[in-house]
Tab-separated table of C-alpha atoms and ligand atoms in Angstrom:
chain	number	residue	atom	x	y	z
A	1	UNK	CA	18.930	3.751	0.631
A	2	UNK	CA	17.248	2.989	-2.283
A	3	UNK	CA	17.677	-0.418	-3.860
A	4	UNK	CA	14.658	-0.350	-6.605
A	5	UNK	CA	17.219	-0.335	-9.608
A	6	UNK	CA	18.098	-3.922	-8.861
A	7	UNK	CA	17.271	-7.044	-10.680
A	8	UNK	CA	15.540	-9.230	-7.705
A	9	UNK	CA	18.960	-11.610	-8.369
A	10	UNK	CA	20.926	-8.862	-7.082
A	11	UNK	CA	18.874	-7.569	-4.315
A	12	UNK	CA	18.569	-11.001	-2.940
A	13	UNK	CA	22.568	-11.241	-3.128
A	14	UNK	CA	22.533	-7.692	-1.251
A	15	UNK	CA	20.672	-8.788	1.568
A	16	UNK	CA	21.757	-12.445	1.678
A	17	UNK	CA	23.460	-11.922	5.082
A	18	UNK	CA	20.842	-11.596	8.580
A	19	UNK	CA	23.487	-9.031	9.530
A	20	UNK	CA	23.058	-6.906	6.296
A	21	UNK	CA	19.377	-7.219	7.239
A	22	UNK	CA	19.799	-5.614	10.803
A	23	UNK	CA	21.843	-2.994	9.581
A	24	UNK	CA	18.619	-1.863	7.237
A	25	UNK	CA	16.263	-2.360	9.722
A	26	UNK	CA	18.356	-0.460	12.085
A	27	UNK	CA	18.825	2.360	9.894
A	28	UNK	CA	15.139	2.802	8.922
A	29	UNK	CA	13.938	2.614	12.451
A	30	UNK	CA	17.123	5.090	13.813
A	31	UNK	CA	18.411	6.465	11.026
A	32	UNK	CA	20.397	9.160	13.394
A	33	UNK	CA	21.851	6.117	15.182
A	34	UNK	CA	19.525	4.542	18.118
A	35	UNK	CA	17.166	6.319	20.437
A	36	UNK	CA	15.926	5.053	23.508
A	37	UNK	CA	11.958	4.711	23.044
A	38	UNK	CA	11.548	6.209	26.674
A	39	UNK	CA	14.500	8.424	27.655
A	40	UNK	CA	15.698	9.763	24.142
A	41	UNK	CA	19.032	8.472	25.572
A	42	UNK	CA	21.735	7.924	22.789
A	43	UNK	CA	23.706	4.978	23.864
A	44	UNK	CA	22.449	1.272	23.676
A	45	UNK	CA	24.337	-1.920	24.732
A	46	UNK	CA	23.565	-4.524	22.084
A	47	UNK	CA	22.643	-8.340	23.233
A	48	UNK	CA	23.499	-10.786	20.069
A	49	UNK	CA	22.494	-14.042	21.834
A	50	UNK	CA	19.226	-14.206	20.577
A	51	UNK	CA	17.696	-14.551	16.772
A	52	UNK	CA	17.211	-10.562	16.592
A	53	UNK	CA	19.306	-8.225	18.388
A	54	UNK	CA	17.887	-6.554	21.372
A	55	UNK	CA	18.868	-2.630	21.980
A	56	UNK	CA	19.263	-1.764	25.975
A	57	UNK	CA	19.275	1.604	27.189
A	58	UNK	CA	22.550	2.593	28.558
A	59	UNK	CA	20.708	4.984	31.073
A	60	UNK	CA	17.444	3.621	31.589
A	61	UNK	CA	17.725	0.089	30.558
A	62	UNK	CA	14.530	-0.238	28.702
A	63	UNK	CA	15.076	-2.972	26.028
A	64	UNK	CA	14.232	-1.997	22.632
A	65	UNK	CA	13.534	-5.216	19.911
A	66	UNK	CA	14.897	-4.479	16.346
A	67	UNK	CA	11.272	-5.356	14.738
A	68	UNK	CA	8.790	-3.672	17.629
A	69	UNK	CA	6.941	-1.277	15.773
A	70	UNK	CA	7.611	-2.928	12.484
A	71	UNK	CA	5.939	-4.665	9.870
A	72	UNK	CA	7.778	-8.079	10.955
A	73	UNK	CA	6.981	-6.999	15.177
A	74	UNK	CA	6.250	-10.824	16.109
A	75	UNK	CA	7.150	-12.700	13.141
A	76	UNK	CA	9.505	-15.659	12.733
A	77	UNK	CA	9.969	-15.555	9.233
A	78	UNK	CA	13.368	-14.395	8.375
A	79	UNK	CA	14.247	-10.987	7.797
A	80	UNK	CA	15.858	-11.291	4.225
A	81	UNK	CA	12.563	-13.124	3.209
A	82	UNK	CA	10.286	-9.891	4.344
A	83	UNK	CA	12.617	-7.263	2.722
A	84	UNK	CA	12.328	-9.499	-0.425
A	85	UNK	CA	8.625	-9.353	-0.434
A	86	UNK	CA	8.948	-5.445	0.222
A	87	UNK	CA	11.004	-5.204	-3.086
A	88	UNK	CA	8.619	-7.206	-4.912
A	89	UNK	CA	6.017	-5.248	-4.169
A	90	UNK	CA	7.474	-1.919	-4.980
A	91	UNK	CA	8.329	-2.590	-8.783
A	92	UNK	CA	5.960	-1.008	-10.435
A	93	UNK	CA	6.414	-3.289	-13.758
A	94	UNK	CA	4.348	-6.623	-11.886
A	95	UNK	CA	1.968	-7.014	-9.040
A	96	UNK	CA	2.897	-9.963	-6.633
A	97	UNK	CA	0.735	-12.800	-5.643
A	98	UNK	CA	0.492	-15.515	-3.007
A	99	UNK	CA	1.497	-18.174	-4.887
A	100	UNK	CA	4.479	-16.253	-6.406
A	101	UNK	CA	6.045	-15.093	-3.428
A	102	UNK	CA	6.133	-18.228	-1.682
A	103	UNK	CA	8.258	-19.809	-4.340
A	104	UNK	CA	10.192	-16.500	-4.832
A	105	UNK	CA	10.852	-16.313	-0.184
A	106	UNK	CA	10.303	-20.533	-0.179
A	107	UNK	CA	7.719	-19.806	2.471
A	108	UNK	CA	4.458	-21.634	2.725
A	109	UNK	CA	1.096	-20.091	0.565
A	110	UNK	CA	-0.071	-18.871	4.338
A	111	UNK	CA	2.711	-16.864	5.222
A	112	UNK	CA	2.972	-15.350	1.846
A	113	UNK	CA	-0.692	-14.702	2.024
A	114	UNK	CA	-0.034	-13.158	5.679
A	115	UNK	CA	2.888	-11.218	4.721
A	116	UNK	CA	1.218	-9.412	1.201
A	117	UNK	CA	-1.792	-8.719	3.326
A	118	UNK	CA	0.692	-6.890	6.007
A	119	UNK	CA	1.848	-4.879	3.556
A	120	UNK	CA	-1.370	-4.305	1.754
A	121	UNK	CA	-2.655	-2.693	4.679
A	122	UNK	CA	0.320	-0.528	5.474
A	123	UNK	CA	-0.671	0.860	1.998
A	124	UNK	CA	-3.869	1.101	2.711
A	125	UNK	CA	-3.373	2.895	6.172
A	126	UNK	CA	-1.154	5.265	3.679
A	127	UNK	CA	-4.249	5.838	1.581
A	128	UNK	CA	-6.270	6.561	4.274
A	129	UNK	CA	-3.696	9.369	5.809
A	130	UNK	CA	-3.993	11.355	2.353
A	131	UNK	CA	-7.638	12.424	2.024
A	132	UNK	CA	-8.270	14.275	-1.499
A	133	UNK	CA	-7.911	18.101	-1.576
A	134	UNK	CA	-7.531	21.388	-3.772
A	135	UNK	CA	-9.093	20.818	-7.395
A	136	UNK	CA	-10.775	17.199	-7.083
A	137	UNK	CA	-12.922	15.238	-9.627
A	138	UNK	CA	-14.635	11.753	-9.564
A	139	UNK	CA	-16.137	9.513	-11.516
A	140	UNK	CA	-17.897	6.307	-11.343
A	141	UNK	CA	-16.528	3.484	-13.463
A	142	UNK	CA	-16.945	-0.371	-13.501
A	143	UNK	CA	-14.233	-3.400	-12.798
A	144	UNK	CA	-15.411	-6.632	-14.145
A	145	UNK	CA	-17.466	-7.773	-17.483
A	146	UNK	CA	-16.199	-5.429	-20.137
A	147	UNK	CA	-19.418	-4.252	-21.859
A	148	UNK	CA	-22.700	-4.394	-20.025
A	149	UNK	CA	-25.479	-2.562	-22.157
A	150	UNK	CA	-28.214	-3.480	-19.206
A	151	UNK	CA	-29.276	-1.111	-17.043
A	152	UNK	CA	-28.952	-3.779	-14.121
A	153	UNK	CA	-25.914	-4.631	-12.791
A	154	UNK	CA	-24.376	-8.106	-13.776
A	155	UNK	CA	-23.072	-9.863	-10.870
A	156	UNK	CA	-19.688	-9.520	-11.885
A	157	UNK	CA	-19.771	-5.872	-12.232
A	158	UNK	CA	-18.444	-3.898	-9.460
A	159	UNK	CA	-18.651	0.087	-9.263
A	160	UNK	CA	-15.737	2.188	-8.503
A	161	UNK	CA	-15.707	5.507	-8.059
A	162	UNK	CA	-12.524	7.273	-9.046
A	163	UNK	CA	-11.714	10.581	-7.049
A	164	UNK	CA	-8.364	12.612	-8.515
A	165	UNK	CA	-6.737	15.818	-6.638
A	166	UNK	CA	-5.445	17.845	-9.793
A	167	UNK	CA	-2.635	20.356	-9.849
A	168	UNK	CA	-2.947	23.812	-11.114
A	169	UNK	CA	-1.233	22.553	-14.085
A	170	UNK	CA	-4.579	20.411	-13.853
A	171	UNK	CA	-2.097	17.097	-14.146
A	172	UNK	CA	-3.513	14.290	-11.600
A	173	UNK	CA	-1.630	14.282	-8.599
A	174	UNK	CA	-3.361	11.991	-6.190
A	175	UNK	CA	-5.313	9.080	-7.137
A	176	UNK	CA	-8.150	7.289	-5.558
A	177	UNK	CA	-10.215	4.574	-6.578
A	178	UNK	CA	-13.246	2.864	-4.377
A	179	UNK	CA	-15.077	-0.105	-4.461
A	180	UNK	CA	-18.691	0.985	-3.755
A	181	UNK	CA	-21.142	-1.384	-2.415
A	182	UNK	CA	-24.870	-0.863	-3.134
A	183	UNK	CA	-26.741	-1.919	-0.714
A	184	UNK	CA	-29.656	-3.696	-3.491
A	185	UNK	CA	-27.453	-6.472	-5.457
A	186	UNK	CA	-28.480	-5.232	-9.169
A	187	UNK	CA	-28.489	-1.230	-8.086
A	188	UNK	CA	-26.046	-0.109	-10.883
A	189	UNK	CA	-26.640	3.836	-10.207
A	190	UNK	CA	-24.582	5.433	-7.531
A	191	UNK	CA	-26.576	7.590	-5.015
A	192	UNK	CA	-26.094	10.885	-3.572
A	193	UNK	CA	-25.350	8.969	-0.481
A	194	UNK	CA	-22.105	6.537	-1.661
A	195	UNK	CA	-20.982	9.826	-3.200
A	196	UNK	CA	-21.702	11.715	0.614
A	197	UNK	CA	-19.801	8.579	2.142
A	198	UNK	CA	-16.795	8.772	-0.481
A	199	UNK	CA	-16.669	12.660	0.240
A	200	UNK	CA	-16.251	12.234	3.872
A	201	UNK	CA	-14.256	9.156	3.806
A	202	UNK	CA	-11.595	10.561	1.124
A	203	UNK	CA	-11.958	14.418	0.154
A	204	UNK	CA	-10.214	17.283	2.784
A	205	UNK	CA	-13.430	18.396	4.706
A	206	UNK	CA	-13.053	22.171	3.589
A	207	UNK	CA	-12.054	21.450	-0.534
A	208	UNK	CA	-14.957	23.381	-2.215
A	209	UNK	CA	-13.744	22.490	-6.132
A	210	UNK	CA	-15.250	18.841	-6.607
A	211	UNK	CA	-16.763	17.890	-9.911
A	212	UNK	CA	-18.963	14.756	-9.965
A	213	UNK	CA	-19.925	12.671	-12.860
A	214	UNK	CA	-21.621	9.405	-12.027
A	215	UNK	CA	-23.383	8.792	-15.428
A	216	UNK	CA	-22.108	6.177	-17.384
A	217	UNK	CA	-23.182	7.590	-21.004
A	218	UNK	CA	-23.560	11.379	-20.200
A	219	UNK	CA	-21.131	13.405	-22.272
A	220	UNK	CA	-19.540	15.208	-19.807
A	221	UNK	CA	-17.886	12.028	-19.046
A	222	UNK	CA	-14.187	12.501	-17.844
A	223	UNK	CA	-12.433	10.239	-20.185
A	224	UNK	CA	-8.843	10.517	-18.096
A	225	UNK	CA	-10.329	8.607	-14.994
A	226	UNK	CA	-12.185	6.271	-16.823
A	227	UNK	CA	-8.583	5.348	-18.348
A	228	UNK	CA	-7.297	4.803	-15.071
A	229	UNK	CA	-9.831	2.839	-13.906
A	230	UNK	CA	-9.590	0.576	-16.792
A	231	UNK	CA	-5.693	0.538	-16.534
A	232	UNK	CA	-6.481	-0.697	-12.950
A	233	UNK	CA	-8.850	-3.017	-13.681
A	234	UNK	CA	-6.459	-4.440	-16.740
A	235	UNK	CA	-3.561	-4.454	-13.963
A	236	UNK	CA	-5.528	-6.705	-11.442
A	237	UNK	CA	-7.012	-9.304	-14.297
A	238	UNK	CA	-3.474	-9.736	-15.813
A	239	UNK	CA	-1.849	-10.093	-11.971
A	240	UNK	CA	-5.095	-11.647	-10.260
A	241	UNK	CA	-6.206	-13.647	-12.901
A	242	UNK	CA	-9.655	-11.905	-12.042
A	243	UNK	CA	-10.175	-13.520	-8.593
A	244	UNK	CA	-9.658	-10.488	-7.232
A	245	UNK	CA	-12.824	-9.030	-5.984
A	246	UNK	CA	-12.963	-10.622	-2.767
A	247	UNK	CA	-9.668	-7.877	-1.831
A	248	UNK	CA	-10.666	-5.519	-4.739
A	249	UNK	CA	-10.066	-2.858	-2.236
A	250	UNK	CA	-6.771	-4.077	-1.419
A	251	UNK	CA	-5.630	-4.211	-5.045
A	252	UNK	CA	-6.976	-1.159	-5.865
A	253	UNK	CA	-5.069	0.989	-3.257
A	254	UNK	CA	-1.823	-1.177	-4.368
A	255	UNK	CA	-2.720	0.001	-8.184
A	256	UNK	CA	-3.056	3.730	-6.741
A	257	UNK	CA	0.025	3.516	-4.503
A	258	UNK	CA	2.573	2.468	-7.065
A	259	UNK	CA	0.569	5.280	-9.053
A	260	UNK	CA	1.071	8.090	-7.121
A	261	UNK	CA	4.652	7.537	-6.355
A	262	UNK	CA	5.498	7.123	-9.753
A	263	UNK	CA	4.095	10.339	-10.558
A	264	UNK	CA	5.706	12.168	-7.994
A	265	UNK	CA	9.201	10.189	-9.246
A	266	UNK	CA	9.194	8.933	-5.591
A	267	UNK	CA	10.942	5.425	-5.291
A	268	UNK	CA	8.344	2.724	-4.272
A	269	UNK	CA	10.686	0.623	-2.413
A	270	UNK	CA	11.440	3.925	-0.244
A	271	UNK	CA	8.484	4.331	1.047
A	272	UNK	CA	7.311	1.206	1.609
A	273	UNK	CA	10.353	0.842	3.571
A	274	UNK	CA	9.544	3.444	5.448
A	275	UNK	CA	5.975	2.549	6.026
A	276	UNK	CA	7.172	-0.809	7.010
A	277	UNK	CA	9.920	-0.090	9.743
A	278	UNK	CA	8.703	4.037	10.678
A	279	UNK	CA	10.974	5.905	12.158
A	280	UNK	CA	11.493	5.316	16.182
A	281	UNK	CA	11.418	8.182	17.922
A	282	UNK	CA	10.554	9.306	21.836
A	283	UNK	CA	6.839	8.208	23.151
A	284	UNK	CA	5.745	7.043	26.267
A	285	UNK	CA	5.441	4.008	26.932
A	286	UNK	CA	3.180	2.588	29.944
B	301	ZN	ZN1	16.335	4.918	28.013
């Protein structure tokens, strides 16, 4: 169900009802109608007397929550306000912040805060499942002061190093970009080492095509990823007001996310939904 051609009016209208809210939730997490968590049994009776449905095995009477395993597993903020922060943060046209969402859900600044960083690092666990591979390039690249002809770093530069999986069409097809911390404050060269770290922490451990530029003036410079990175750091100035480098990471995987499903013409909302309440299927449970 994909919902990301709505004006936030009309999604808000959509999902105005708790019940229209279950019947998402419910869908995402069975979307084959339910499953019983321990017995793969098909049939649940449902108990309505409490805030959230519960699911109970017809066979073995294990009692499944609609939210266990979800994004909202333990929260008491209502469920129409997290599905409204979901669809904020899949349009690709703004970024969301803090302060904006907890006018937008009437929530306080700490549970807006608490909710964006949920599903920051559901997009960041996505990130992390989706190492690099086939034809990949990096570059290093700077967020921060715009033009810094010093050879030392100014405290308000911070290096990134932009890794890109290209297609044989050699068209980007999976974006990275990393915050890399030197370990000396005005360092402004990248080592062998933060590039050995990036390799292991985000390239397929048997891709054998990687091309590395770390020079900032060298002219085999690859203009395309510099681009990005300056798109990125444009994107997080305009929606962060440039108090971002505290989460830099966080905004950075958001900026790649949105990214990389845009280029695949995946819908945003989609996944995130799907990151957010994952499929339930059989496991055992202790
Ligand atoms: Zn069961």
């Amino acid at each position: 169900m994909d919902f990301s051609h709505m004006s936030f009016e009309q999604f808000k209208s959509r999902f105005s009802s708790e019940d229209h809210c279950i019947q998402y939730i419910f869908h995402m997490k069975w979307p084959k109608g339910f499953i019983c968590p321990r017995c793969s049994h098909r049939h649940a009776y449902t108990t309505k007397t409490r805030r959230l449905p519960l699911y109970e095995c017809g066979q073995c009477r294990y009692q499944a929550s609609l939210t266990s395993g979800t994004i909202m597993e333990g929260s008491r903020t209502e469920l129409y306000k997290w599905l409204l922060a979901i669809f904020l943060v899949s349009r690709t046209d703004e970024g969301t912040t803090a302060t904006g969402l907890s006018s937008l859900i009437q929530v306080t600044y700490k549970t807006a805060w608490l909710i964006l960083h949920k599903i920051r690092s559901m997009i960041q666990n996505s990130d992390t499942q989706n190492p690099l591979s086939g034809s990949v390039r990096i570059h290093s690249a700077i967020y921060g002061r715009p033009f810094n002809p010093s050879v030392h770093r100014h405290p308000q530069e911070h290096l990134l190093l932009v890794g890109s999986s290209s297609s044989e069409a050699n068209e980007s097809n999976y974006l990275k970009i990393k915050h890399v911390q030197l370990p000396t404050p005005k360092d402004r060269h990248i080592s062998r080492n933060e590039i050995h770290i990036f390799r292991k922490q985000h390239i397929e451990t048997d891709t054998q095509n990687v091309e590395i530029v770390t020079g900032f003036y060298t002219p085999k410079r690859l203009r395309p990823l510099i681009e990005i990175a300056r798109q990125a750091s444009n994107w997080i100035n305009h929606t962060f007001h440039g108090l971002g480098t505290k989460h830099l990471q966080a905004y950075l995987d958001e900026f790649c996310y949105r990214r990389n499903l845009t280029t695949r013409n995946i819908s945003i909302f989609v996944h995130l939904s799907q990151l957010c309440f994952p499929k339930t299927g059989v496991h055992i449970i202790i």
